[in-house]
Amino acid sequence: MASLAASPAAAAYDMAAAAPAAATKADYMGPPIHAASPGPSPQKLSETVGMGGRAAENVYQLLSASASSGNPQFKYLLAAVNKAGLAQTLSDPNAAITVLAPTDAAFSKFAENAGKKPEDVVADKPEVLKAILAQHVLTEGKKLSDFAPGTSIPTLGEAGIRVSSADPVRLAVIGGPGDDVTTAERGVMAGKAHVITVSRVLLPPQSAFDEI
């Protein structure tokens, strides 16, 4: 997996990590969710939510503002980012990346499939969370119109992302569990980064967990 910068971050939750002795993809998998049932399209994301009408300067600021707003979408994603030590990485206003941002509903479904609570999932080992979150960061800045069916896009994680359809945009991890995710109808900018909400948490291949 490509290297990600880690740094101390202000914790969104004061939670102790109660991690399993060894992480495997099976720890997070319930019954397989097939492409025929990709889930509802997630809510559109406002680039000025909680910002007093100002656009966010970076991804971390956007997630923080949304999580603390009256209609939070990313409190679990923000907690996972903090636990994994990736706050500084996502605070770079010049990072030309794309972040596929799972909503709170996506994390809740993810936890339900694993027989866990969302709070327990985002309090897992930093290495486990980093492996999962890295699958959600594309190494290029892309608008939704740039996602062409049949193409593959590199990520900071163990595997790339395959685009399975364009209307709506559906994505899957190459070599991953195989379930597609549906993106929002549009993305927003945060600095030079694109942020696009997705309906499911993307799991990396088993090999991403082998050395954790």
XYZ file of N, CA and C in Angstrom, residues 90-198:
327
model
N -5.298 14.898 5.095
C -6.489 15.455 4.458
C -6.655 16.948 4.707
N -5.684 17.562 5.391
C -5.726 19.004 5.650
C -4.912 19.803 4.643
N -4.298 19.132 3.680
C -3.469 19.796 2.678
C -4.365 20.436 1.613
N -4.407 21.766 1.521
C -5.288 22.418 0.546
C -4.818 22.231 -0.899
N -3.574 21.765 -1.077
C -3.024 21.601 -2.420
C -3.051 20.158 -2.907
N -3.650 19.268 -2.125
C -3.697 17.854 -2.511
C -4.728 17.663 -3.618
N -4.263 17.352 -4.814
C -5.158 17.129 -5.959
C -5.570 15.657 -5.974
N -6.494 15.308 -5.098
C -6.947 13.936 -4.924
C -8.469 13.900 -5.016
N -9.006 12.701 -5.001
C -10.455 12.532 -4.888
C -10.729 11.653 -3.688
N -11.593 12.104 -2.801
C -11.967 11.328 -1.623
C -13.379 10.813 -1.814
N -13.519 9.492 -1.797
C -14.828 8.850 -1.835
C -15.286 8.739 -0.385
N -16.231 9.559 0.002
C -16.564 9.742 1.415
C -17.808 8.943 1.806
N -17.643 7.837 2.558
C -18.819 7.094 3.023
C -19.599 7.915 4.050
N -20.900 7.961 3.910
C -21.745 8.693 4.834
C -21.916 7.910 6.133
N -22.540 8.546 7.113
C -22.844 7.854 8.367
C -23.736 6.637 8.115
N -24.667 6.767 7.164
C -25.529 5.632 6.832
C -24.713 4.479 6.261
N -23.681 4.802 5.463
C -22.815 3.764 4.902
C -22.039 3.055 6.001
N -21.517 3.819 6.976
C -20.786 3.205 8.085
C -21.719 2.357 8.954
N -22.948 2.803 9.133
C -23.901 2.036 9.931
C -24.215 0.699 9.268
N -24.378 0.690 7.951
C -24.636 -0.552 7.223
C -23.414 -1.454 7.271
N -22.255 -0.873 7.123
C -20.984 -1.595 7.203
C -20.867 -2.297 8.556
N -21.153 -1.578 9.625
C -21.067 -2.146 10.965
C -22.117 -3.232 11.177
N -23.321 -3.002 10.665
C -24.404 -3.985 10.810
C -24.018 -5.302 10.144
N -23.428 -5.234 8.955
C -23.005 -6.450 8.252
C -21.951 -7.220 9.041
N -21.152 -6.488 9.823
C -20.088 -7.117 10.604
C -20.537 -7.495 12.004
N -21.804 -7.219 12.339
C -22.287 -7.519 13.675
C -21.691 -6.616 14.731
N -21.355 -5.372 14.334
C -20.730 -4.419 15.237
C -21.555 -3.140 15.297
N -21.199 -2.246 16.208
C -21.754 -0.904 16.240
C -20.821 0.017 15.462
N -21.347 1.062 14.835
C -20.464 1.980 14.099
C -19.357 2.557 14.978
N -19.681 2.837 16.247
C -18.685 3.390 17.164
C -17.517 2.413 17.373
N -17.823 1.101 17.348
C -16.761 0.097 17.524
C -15.885 -0.002 16.275
N -16.518 0.105 15.109
C -15.760 0.018 13.859
C -14.745 1.151 13.762
N -15.167 2.385 14.069
C -14.266 3.526 13.910
C -13.295 3.658 15.082
N -13.389 2.750 16.067
C -12.432 2.732 17.173
C -11.455 1.574 17.025
N -11.382 0.994 15.833
C -10.527 -0.168 15.601
C -9.057 0.248 15.535
N -8.198 -0.720 15.278
C -6.767 -0.443 15.175
C -6.504 0.615 14.104
N -5.613 1.573 14.373
C -5.306 2.577 13.344
C -4.862 1.953 12.024
N -4.100 0.852 12.084
C -3.604 0.224 10.857
C -4.754 -0.344 10.030
N -5.757 -0.898 10.717
C -6.927 -1.442 10.019
C -7.700 -0.311 9.350
N -7.943 0.762 10.095
C -8.687 1.887 9.548
C -7.931 2.545 8.399
N -6.610 2.637 8.533
C -5.817 3.261 7.467
C -5.909 2.451 6.182
N -5.878 1.107 6.301
C -5.987 0.252 5.121
C -7.334 0.434 4.434
N -8.392 0.567 5.232
C -9.726 0.757 4.666
C -9.879 2.153 4.060
N -9.457 3.172 4.807
C -9.622 4.545 4.320
C -8.797 4.808 3.063
N -7.629 4.177 2.954
C -6.784 4.389 1.786
C -7.481 3.974 0.496
N -8.416 3.002 0.593
C -9.172 2.584 -0.593
C -10.130 3.663 -1.072
N -10.352 4.667 -0.243
C -11.300 5.721 -0.584
C -10.620 6.984 -1.112
N -9.294 6.939 -1.260
C -8.567 8.116 -1.742
C -7.963 7.808 -3.108
N -8.481 8.452 -4.144
C -7.954 8.292 -5.496
C -6.766 9.228 -5.673
N -5.770 8.771 -6.391
C -4.533 9.548 -6.520
C -4.654 10.695 -7.515
N -5.827 10.867 -8.106
C -6.059 11.954 -9.053
C -7.330 12.705 -8.664
N -7.357 13.990 -8.987
C -8.574 14.763 -8.781
C -9.544 14.505 -9.918
N -10.724 13.978 -9.621
C -11.671 13.613 -10.673
C -13.072 14.124 -10.371
N -13.705 14.678 -11.392
C -15.121 14.996 -11.329
C -15.912 13.726 -11.671
N -17.193 13.712 -11.311
C -18.010 12.540 -11.627
C -18.046 12.276 -13.129
N -17.996 13.324 -13.919
C -18.024 13.143 -15.378
C -16.762 12.475 -15.903
N -15.716 12.400 -15.075
C -14.469 11.753 -15.488
C -14.488 10.238 -15.267
N -15.532 9.730 -14.598
C -15.608 8.297 -14.294
C -16.232 7.570 -15.485
N -15.389 6.954 -16.316
C -15.867 6.271 -17.511
C -16.027 4.773 -17.242
N -17.156 4.178 -17.596
C -17.366 2.746 -17.367
C -16.259 1.894 -17.988
N -15.839 0.876 -17.249
C -14.806 -0.029 -17.739
C -13.385 0.418 -17.428
N -13.221 1.614 -16.866
C -11.886 2.093 -16.550
C -11.529 1.778 -15.105
N -10.236 1.831 -14.816
C -9.731 1.599 -13.470
C -8.982 2.844 -13.000
N -9.078 3.131 -11.711
C -8.464 4.333 -11.149
C -7.599 3.920 -9.966
N -6.331 4.354 -9.918
C -5.475 3.997 -8.775
C -5.900 4.712 -7.500
N -5.649 4.064 -6.381
C -5.941 4.638 -5.067
C -4.678 4.608 -4.220
N -4.749 5.173 -3.019
C -3.639 5.066 -2.081
C -3.660 3.729 -1.331
N -4.634 2.897 -1.640
C -4.791 1.624 -0.954
C -4.156 0.466 -1.680
N -4.567 -0.727 -1.281
C -4.008 -1.961 -1.813
C -4.396 -2.195 -3.260
N -5.559 -1.710 -3.661
C -6.062 -1.994 -5.006
C -6.698 -0.758 -5.608
N -6.869 -0.804 -6.921
C -7.524 0.286 -7.620
C -9.029 0.145 -7.557
N -9.708 1.121 -8.154
C -11.160 1.160 -8.212
C -11.601 0.941 -9.661
N -12.593 0.086 -9.856
C -13.159 -0.153 -11.182
C -14.484 0.584 -11.298
N -14.679 1.267 -12.423
C -15.937 1.962 -12.680
C -16.839 1.009 -13.451
N -17.978 0.649 -12.846
C -18.859 -0.339 -13.483
C -19.992 0.298 -14.275
N -20.377 1.517 -13.934
C -21.403 2.210 -14.717
C -21.275 3.709 -14.488
N -21.932 4.480 -15.374
C -21.794 5.929 -15.305
C -23.080 6.651 -14.939
N -24.240 6.014 -14.994
C -25.500 6.718 -14.749
C -26.456 5.815 -13.981
N -26.362 5.805 -12.633
C -25.423 6.591 -11.824
C -24.034 5.969 -11.820
N -23.064 6.726 -11.327
C -21.702 6.206 -11.228
C -21.668 5.125 -10.148
N -21.178 3.956 -10.515
C -21.009 2.866 -9.566
C -19.575 2.377 -9.630
N -19.036 2.066 -8.463
C -17.622 1.730 -8.341
C -17.459 0.441 -7.554
N -16.326 -0.256 -7.750
C -16.009 -1.446 -6.965
C -14.500 -1.538 -6.825
N -14.051 -2.136 -5.719
C -12.621 -2.349 -5.502
C -12.159 -3.539 -6.331
N -11.083 -3.381 -7.085
C -10.538 -4.474 -7.880
C -9.968 -5.536 -6.941
N -10.501 -6.752 -7.029
C -10.043 -7.824 -6.148
C -10.658 -7.786 -4.776
N -11.570 -6.837 -4.556
C -12.235 -6.718 -3.260
C -13.456 -7.621 -3.180
N -14.337 -7.369 -2.197
C -15.495 -8.233 -2.001
C -16.451 -8.294 -3.189
N -16.426 -7.273 -4.061
C -17.221 -7.337 -5.275
C -18.497 -6.535 -5.264
N -18.860 -5.934 -4.126
C -20.090 -5.155 -4.105
C -19.841 -3.747 -4.633
N -20.721 -3.309 -5.527
C -20.621 -1.967 -6.081
C -21.131 -0.946 -5.081
N -20.666 0.276 -5.200
C -21.204 1.378 -4.422
C -21.721 2.440 -5.383
N -22.718 3.159 -4.938
C -23.300 4.227 -5.731
C -22.803 5.560 -5.192
N -22.414 6.445 -6.088
C -21.938 7.759 -5.662
C -23.095 8.744 -5.629
N -22.833 9.898 -5.040
C -23.805 10.991 -5.076
C -23.932 11.508 -6.504
N -24.915 12.369 -6.708
C -25.144 12.902 -8.046
C -24.065 13.896 -8.460
N -23.374 14.459 -7.501
C -22.291 15.384 -7.830
C -21.295 15.399 -6.694
N -20.079 15.842 -6.997
C -19.075 16.016 -5.966
C -18.894 17.497 -5.676
N -18.066 17.799 -4.688
C -17.757 19.186 -4.368
C -16.246 19.333 -4.251
N -15.789 20.558 -4.269
C -14.369 20.850 -4.128
C -14.063 21.259 -2.699
N -12.903 20.835 -2.234
C -12.377 21.256 -0.936
C -10.899 21.537 -1.167
N -10.538 22.802 -1.345
C -9.200 23.115 -1.830
C -9.086 22.609 -3.258
N -8.038 21.819 -3.541
C -7.857 21.251 -4.874
C -8.393 19.819 -4.956
N -8.970 19.348 -3.880
C -9.473 17.977 -3.835
C -10.952 17.919 -4.190
N -11.349 16.791 -4.763
C -12.752 16.504 -5.018
C -13.249 15.578 -3.907
N -14.440 15.841 -3.389
C -15.059 14.985 -2.381
C -16.389 14.493 -2.938
N -16.540 13.169 -2.987
C -17.735 12.553 -3.556
C -18.290 11.558 -2.545
N -19.535 11.736 -2.140
C -20.113 10.804 -1.176
C -20.426 9.475 -1.851
N -20.288 8.396 -1.087
C -20.592 7.058 -1.596
C -21.501 6.327 -0.611
